[in-house]
mmCIF file of N, CA and C in Angstrom:
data_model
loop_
_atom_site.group_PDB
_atom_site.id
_atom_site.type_symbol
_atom_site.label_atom_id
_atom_site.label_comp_id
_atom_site.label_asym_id
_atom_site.label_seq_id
_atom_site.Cartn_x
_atom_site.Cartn_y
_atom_site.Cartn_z
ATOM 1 N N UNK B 17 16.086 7.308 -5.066
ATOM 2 C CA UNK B 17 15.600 8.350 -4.170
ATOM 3 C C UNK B 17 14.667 7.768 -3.096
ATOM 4 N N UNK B 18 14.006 6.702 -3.466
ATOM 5 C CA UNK B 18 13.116 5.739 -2.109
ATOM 6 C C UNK B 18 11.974 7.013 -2.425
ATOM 7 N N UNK B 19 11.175 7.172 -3.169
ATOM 8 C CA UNK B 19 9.821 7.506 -3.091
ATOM 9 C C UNK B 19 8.791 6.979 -4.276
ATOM 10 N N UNK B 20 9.304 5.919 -5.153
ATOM 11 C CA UNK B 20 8.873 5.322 -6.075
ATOM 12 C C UNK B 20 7.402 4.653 -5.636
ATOM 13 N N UNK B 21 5.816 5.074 -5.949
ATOM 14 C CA UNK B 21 5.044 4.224 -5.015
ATOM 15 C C UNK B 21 4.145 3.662 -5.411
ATOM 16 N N UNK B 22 3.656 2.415 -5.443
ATOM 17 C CA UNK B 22 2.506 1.669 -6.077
ATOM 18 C C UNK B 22 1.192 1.509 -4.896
ATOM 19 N N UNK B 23 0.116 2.130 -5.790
ATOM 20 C CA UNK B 23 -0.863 2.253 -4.684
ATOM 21 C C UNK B 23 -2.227 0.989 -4.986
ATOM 22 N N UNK B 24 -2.301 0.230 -4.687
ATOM 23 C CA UNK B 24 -3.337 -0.985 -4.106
ATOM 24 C C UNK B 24 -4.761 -0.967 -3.715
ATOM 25 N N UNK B 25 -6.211 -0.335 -4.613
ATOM 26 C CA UNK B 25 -7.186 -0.794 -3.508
ATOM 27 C C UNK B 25 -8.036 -0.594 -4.637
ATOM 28 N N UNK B 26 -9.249 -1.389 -4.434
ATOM 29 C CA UNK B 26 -10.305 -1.773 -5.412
ATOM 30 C C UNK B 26 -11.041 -0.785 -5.475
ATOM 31 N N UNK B 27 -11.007 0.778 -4.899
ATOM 32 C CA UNK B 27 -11.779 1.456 -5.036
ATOM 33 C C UNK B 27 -10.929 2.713 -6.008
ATOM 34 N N UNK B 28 -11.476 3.574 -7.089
ATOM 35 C CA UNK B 28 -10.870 4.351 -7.848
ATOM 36 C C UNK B 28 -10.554 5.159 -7.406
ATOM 37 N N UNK B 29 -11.641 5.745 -6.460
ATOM 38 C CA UNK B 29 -11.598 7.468 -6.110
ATOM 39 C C UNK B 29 -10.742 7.061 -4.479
ATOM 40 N N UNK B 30 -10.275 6.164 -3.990
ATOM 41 C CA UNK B 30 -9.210 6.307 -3.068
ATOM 42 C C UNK B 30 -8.247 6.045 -3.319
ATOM 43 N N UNK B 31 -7.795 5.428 -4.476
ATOM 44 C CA UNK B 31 -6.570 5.541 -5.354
ATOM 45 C C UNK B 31 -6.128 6.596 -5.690
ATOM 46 N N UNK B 32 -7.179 7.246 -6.328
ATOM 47 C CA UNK B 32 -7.167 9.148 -6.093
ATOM 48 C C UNK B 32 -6.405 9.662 -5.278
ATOM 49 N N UNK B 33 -7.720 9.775 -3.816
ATOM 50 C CA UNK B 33 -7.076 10.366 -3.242
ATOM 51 C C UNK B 33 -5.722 10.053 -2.518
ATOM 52 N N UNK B 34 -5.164 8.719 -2.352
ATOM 53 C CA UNK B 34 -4.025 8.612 -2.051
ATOM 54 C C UNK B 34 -2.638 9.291 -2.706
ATOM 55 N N UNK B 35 -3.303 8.944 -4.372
ATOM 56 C CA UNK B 35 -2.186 9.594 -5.587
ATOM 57 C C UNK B 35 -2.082 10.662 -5.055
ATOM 58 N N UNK B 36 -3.333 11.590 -4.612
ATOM 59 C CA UNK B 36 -3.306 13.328 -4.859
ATOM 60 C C UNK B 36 -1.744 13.351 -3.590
ATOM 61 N N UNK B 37 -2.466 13.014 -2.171
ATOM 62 C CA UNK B 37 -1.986 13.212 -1.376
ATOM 63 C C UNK B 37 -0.415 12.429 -1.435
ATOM 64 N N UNK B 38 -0.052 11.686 -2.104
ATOM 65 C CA UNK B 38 1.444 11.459 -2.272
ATOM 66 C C UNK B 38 1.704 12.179 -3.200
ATOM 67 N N UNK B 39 1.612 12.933 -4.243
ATOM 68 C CA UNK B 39 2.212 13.571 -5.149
ATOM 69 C C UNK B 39 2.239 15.222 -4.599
ATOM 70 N N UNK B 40 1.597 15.884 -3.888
ATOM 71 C CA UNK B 40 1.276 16.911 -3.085
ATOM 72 C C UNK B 40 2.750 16.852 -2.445
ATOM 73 N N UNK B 41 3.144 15.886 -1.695
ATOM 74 C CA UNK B 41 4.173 15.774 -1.113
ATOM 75 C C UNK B 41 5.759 14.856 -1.896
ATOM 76 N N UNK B 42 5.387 15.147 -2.814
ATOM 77 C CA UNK B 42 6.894 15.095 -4.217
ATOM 78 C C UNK B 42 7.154 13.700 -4.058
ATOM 79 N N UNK B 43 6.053 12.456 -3.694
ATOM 80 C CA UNK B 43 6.234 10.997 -4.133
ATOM 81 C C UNK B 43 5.974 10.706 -5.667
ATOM 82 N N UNK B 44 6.328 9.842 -6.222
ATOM 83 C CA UNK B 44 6.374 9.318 -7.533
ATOM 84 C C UNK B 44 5.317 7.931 -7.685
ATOM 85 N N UNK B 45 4.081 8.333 -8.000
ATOM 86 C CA UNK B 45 3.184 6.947 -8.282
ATOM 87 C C UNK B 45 3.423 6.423 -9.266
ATOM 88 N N UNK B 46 4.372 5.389 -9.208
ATOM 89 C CA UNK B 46 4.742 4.849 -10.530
ATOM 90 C C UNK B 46 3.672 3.884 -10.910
ATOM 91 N N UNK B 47 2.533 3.538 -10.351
ATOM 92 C CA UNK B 47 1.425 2.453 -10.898
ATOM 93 C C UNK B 47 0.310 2.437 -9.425
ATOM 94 N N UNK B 48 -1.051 1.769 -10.056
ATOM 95 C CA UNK B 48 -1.858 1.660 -9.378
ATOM 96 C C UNK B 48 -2.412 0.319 -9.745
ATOM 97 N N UNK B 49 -2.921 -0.210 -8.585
ATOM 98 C CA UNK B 49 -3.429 -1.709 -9.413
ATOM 99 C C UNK B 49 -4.669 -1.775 -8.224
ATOM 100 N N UNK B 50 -6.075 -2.532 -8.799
ATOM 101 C CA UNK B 50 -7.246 -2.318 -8.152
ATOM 102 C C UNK B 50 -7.725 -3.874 -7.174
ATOM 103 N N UNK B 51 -6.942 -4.676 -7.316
ATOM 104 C CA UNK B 51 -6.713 -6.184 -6.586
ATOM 105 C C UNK B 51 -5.189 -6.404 -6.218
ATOM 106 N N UNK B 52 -5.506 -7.940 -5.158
ATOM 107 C CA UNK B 52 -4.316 -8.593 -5.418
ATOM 108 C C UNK B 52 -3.425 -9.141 -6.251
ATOM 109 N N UNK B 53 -4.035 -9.511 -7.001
ATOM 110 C CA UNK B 53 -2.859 -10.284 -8.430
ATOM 111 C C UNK B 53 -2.546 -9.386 -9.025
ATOM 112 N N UNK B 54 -3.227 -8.613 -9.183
ATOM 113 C CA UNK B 54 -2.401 -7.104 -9.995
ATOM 114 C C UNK B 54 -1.318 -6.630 -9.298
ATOM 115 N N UNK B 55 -1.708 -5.960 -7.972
ATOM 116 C CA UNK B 55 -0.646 -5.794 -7.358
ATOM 117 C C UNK B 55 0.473 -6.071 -7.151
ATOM 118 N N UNK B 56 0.855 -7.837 -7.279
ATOM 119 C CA UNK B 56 1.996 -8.679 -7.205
ATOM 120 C C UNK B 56 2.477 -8.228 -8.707
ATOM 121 N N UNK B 57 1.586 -8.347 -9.431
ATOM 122 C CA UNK B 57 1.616 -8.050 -11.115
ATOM 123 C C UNK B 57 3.090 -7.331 -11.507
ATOM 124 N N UNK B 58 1.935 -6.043 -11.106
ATOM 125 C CA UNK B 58 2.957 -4.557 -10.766
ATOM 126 C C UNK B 58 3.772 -4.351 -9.967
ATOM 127 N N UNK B 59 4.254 -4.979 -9.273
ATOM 128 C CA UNK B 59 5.439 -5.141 -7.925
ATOM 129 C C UNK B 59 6.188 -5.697 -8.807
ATOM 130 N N UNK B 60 6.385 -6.679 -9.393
ATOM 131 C CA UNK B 60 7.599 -7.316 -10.327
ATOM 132 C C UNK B 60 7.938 -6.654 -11.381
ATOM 133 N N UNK B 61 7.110 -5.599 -12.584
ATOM 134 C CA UNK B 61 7.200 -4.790 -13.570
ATOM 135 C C UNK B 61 7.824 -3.870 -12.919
ATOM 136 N N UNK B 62 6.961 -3.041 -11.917
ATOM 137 C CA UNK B 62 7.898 -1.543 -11.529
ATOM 138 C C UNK B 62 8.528 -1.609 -10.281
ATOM 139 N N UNK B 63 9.076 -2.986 -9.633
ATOM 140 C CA UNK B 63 9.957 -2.220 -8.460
ATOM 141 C C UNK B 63 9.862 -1.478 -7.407
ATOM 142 N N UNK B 64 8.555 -1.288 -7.193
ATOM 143 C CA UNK B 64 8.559 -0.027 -6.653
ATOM 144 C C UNK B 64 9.168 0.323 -5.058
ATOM 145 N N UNK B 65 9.318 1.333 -4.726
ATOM 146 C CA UNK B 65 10.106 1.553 -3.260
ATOM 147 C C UNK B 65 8.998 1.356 -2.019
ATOM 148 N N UNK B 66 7.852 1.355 -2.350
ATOM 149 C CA UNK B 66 6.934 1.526 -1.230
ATOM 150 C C UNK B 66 5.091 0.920 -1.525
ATOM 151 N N UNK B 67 4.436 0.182 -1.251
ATOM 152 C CA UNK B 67 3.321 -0.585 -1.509
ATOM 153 C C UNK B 67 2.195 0.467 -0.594
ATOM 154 N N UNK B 68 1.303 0.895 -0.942
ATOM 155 C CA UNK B 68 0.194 1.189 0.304
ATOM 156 C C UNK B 68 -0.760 0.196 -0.166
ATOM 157 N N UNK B 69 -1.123 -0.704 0.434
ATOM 158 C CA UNK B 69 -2.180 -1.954 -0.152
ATOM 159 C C UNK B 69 -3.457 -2.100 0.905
ATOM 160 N N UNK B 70 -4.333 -2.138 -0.088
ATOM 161 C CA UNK B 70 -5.770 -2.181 0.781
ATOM 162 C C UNK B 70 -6.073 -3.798 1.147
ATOM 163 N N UNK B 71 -6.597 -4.003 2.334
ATOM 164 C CA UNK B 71 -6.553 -5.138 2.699
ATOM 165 C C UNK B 71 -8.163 -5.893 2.192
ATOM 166 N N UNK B 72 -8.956 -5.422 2.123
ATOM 167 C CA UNK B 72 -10.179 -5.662 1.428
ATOM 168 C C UNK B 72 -10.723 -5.802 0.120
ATOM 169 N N UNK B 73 -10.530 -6.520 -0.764
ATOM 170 C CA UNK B 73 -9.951 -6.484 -2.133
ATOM 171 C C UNK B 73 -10.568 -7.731 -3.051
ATOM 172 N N UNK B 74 -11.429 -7.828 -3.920
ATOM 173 C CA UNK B 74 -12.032 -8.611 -4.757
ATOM 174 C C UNK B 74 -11.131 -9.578 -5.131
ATOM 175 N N UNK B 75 -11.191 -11.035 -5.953
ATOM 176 C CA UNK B 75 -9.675 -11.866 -6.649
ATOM 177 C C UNK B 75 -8.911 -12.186 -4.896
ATOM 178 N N UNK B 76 -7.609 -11.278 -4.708
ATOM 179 C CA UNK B 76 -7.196 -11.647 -4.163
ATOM 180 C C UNK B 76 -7.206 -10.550 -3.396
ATOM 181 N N UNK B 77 -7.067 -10.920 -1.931
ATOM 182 C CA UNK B 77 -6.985 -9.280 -0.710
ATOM 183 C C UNK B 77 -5.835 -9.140 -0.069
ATOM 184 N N UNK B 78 -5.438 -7.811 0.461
ATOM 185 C CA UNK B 78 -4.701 -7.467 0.493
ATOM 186 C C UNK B 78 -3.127 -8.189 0.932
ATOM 187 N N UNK B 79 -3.562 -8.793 2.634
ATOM 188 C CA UNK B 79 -2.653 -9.707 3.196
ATOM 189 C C UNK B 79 -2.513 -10.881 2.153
ATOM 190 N N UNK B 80 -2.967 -11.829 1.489
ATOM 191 C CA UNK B 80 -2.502 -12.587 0.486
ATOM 192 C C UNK B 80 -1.863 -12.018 -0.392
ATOM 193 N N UNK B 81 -2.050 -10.777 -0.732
ATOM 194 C CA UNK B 81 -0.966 -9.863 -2.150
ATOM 195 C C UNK B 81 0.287 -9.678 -0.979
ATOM 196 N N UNK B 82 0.385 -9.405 0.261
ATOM 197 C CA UNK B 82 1.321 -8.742 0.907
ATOM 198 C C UNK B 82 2.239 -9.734 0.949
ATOM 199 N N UNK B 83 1.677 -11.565 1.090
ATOM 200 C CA UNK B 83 2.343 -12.094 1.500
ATOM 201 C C UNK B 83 2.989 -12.843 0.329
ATOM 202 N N UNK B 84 2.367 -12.834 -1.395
ATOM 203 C CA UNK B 84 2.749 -13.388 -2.095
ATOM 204 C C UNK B 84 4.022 -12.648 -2.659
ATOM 205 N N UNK B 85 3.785 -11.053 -2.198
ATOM 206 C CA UNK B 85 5.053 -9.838 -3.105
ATOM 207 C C UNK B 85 6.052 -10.108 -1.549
ATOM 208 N N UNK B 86 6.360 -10.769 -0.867
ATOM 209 C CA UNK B 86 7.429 -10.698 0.471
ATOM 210 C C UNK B 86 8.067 -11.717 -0.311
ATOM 211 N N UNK B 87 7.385 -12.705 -0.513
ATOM 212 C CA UNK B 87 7.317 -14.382 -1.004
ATOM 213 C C UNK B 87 8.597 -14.203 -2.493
ATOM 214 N N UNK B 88 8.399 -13.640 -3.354
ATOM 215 C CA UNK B 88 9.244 -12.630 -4.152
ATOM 216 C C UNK B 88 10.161 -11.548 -3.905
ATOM 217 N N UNK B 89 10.155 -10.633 -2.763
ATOM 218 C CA UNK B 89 11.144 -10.137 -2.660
ATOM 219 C C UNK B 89 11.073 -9.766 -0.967
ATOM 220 N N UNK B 90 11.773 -10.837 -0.049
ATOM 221 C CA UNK B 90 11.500 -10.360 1.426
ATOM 222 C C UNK B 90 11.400 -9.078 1.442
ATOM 223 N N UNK B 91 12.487 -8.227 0.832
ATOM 224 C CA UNK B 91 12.785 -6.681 1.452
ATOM 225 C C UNK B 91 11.438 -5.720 1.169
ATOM 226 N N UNK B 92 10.455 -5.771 0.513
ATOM 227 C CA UNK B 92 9.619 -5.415 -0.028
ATOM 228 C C UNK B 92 8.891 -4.292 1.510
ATOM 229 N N UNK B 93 8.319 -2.968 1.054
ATOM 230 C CA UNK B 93 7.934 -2.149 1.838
ATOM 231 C C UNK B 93 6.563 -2.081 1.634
ATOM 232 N N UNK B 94 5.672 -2.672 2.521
ATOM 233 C CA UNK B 94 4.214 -2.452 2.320
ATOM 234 C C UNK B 94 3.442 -2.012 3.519
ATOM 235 N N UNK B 95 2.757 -1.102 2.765
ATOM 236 C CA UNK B 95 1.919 -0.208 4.157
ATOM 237 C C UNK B 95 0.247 -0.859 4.274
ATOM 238 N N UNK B 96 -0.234 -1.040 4.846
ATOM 239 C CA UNK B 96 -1.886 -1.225 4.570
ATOM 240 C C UNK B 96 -3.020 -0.775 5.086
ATOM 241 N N UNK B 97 -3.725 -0.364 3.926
ATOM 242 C CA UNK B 97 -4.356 0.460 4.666
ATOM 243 C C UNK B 97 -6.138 -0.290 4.281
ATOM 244 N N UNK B 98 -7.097 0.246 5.327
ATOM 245 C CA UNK B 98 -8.359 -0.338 5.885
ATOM 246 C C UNK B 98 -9.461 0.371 6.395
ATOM 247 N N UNK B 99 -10.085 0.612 5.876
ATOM 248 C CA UNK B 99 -11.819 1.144 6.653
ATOM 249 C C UNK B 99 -12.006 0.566 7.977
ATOM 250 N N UNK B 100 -11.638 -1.010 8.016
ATOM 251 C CA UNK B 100 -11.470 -1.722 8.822
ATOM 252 C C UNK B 100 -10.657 -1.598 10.603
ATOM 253 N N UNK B 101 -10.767 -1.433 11.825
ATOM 254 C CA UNK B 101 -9.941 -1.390 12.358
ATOM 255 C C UNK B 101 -9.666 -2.561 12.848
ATOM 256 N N UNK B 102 -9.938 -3.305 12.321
ATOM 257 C CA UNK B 102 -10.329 -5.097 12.502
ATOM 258 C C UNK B 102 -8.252 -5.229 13.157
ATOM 259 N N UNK B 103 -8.375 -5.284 14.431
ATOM 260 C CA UNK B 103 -7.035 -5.799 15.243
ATOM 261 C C UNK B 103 -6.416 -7.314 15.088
ATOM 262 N N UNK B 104 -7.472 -8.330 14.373
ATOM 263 C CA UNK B 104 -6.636 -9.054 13.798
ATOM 264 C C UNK B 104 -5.987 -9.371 12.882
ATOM 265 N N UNK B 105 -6.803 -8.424 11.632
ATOM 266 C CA UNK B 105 -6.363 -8.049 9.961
ATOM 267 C C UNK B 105 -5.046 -7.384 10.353
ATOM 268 N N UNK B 106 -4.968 -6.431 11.148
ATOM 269 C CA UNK B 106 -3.590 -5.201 11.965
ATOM 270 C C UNK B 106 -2.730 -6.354 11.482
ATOM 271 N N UNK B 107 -3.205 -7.145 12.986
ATOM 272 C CA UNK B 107 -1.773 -8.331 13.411
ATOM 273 C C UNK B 107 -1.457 -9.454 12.302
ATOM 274 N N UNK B 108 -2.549 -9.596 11.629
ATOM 275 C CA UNK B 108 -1.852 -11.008 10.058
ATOM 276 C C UNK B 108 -1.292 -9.777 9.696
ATOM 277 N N UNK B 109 -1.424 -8.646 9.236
ATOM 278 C CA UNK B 109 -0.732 -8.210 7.826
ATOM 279 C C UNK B 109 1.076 -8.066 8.373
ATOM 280 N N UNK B 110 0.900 -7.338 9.735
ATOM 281 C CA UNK B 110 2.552 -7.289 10.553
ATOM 282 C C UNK B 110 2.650 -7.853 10.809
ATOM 283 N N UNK B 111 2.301 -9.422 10.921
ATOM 284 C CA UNK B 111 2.980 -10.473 11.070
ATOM 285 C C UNK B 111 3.839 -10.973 9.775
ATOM 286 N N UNK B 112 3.011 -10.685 8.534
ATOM 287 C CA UNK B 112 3.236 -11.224 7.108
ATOM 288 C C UNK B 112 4.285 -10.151 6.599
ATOM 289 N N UNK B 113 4.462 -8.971 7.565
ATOM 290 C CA UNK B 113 5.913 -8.360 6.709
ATOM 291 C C UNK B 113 5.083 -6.799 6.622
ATOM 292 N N UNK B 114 3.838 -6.325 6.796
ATOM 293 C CA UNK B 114 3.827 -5.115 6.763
ATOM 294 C C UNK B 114 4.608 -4.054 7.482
ATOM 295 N N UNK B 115 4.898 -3.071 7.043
ATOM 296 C CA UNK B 115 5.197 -1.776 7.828
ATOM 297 C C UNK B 115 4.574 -1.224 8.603
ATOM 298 N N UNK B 116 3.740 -1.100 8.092
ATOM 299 C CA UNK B 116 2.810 0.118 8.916
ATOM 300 C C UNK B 116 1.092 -0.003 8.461
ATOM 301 N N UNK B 117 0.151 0.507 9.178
ATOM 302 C CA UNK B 117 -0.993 0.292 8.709
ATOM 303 C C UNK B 117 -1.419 2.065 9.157
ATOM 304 N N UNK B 118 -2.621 2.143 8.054
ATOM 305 C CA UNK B 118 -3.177 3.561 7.595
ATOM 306 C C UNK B 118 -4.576 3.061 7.677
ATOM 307 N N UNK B 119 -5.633 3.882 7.856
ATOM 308 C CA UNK B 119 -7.010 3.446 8.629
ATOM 309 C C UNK B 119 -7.718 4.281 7.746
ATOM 310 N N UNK B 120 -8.165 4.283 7.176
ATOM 311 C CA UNK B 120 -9.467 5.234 6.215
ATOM 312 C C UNK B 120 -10.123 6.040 6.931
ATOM 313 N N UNK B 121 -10.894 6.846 6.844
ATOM 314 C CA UNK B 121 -10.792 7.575 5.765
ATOM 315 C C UNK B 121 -9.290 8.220 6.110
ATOM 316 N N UNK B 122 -8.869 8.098 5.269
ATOM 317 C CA UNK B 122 -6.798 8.982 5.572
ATOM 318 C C UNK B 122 -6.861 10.613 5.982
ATOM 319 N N UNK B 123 -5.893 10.590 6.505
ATOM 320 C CA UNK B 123 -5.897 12.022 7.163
ATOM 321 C C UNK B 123 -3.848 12.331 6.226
ATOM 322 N N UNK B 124 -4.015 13.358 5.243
ATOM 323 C CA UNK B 124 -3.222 13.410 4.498
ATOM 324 C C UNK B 124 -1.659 13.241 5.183
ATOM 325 N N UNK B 125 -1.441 13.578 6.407
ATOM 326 C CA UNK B 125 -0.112 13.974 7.567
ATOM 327 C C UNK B 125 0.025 12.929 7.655
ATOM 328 N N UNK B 126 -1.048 11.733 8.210
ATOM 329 C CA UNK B 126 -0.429 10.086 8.343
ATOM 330 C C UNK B 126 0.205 9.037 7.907
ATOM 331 N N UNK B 127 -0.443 9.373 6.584
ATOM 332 C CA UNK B 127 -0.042 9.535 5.384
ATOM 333 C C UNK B 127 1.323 8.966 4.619
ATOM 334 N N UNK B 128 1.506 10.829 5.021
ATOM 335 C CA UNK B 128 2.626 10.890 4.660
ATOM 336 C C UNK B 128 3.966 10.326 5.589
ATOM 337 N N UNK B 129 3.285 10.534 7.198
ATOM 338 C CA UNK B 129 4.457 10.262 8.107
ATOM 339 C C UNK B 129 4.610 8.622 8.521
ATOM 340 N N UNK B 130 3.450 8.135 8.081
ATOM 341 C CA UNK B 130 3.886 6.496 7.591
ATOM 342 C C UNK B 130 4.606 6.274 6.451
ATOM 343 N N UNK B 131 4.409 6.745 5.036
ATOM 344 C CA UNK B 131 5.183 6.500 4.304
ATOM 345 C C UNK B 131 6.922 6.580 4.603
ATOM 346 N N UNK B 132 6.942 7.883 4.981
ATOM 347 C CA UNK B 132 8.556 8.504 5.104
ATOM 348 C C UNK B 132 9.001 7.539 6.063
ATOM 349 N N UNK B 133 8.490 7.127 7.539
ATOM 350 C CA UNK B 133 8.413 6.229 8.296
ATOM 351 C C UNK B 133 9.070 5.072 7.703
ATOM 352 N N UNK B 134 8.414 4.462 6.909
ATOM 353 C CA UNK B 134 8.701 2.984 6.320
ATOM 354 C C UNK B 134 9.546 3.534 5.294
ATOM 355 N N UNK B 135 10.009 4.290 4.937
ATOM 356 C CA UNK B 135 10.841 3.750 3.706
ATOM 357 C C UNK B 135 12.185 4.670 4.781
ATOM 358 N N UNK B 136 12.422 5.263 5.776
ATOM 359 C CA UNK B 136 13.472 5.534 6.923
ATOM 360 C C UNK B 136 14.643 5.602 6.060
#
């Protein structure tokens, strides 16, 4: 169905709210992981159809998780998202294979119309 989604960021309560706001709109969070190595972790266990990965991230951060789960499966769909509007973090992560980037605090519509966006 392409809405399978693993959500990425060292903070709990925006894992939250990302879950709330993808499941609101009939996505499937099949896992959450709070770093990079997890993330890659859980990208090989569940498959998933779609990554939203925080680029700021304890262990390992985000663009190094983005680029180690491409590194494993080119086709891989990852969105990233950032407090940050840092325009060169933007340009490494879409250079390294991101989709799309999402800017904190999230506005639930962007959201969603990046997700649907990237997984087209």
């Amino acid at each position: 169905m392409g809405n399978r989604i693993l959500i990425v960021d060292d903070a709990a309560f925006m894992r939250m709210m990302i879950k709330d706001i993808l499941t609101k709109n009939n996505f499937e969070v099949v896992g959450e992981a709070a770093d990079g190595a997890q993330a890659v972790e859980k990208y090989i266990e569940l498959k998933p159809d779609l990554v939203t990965m925080d680029i700021t991230m304890p262990e390992m951060d985000g663009i190094a998780a983005l680029k180690a789960i491409k590194e494993k499966d080119p086709s891989a769909t990852i969105i990233m998202c950032s407090a940050m509007g840092q325009q060169a973090m933007v340009i490494d992560a879409i250079q390294a294979g991101a989709k799309d980037f999402i800017v904190k605090p999230f506005q639930a519509d962007r959201v969603v119309e990046a997700i649907q966006k990237a997984l087209g």
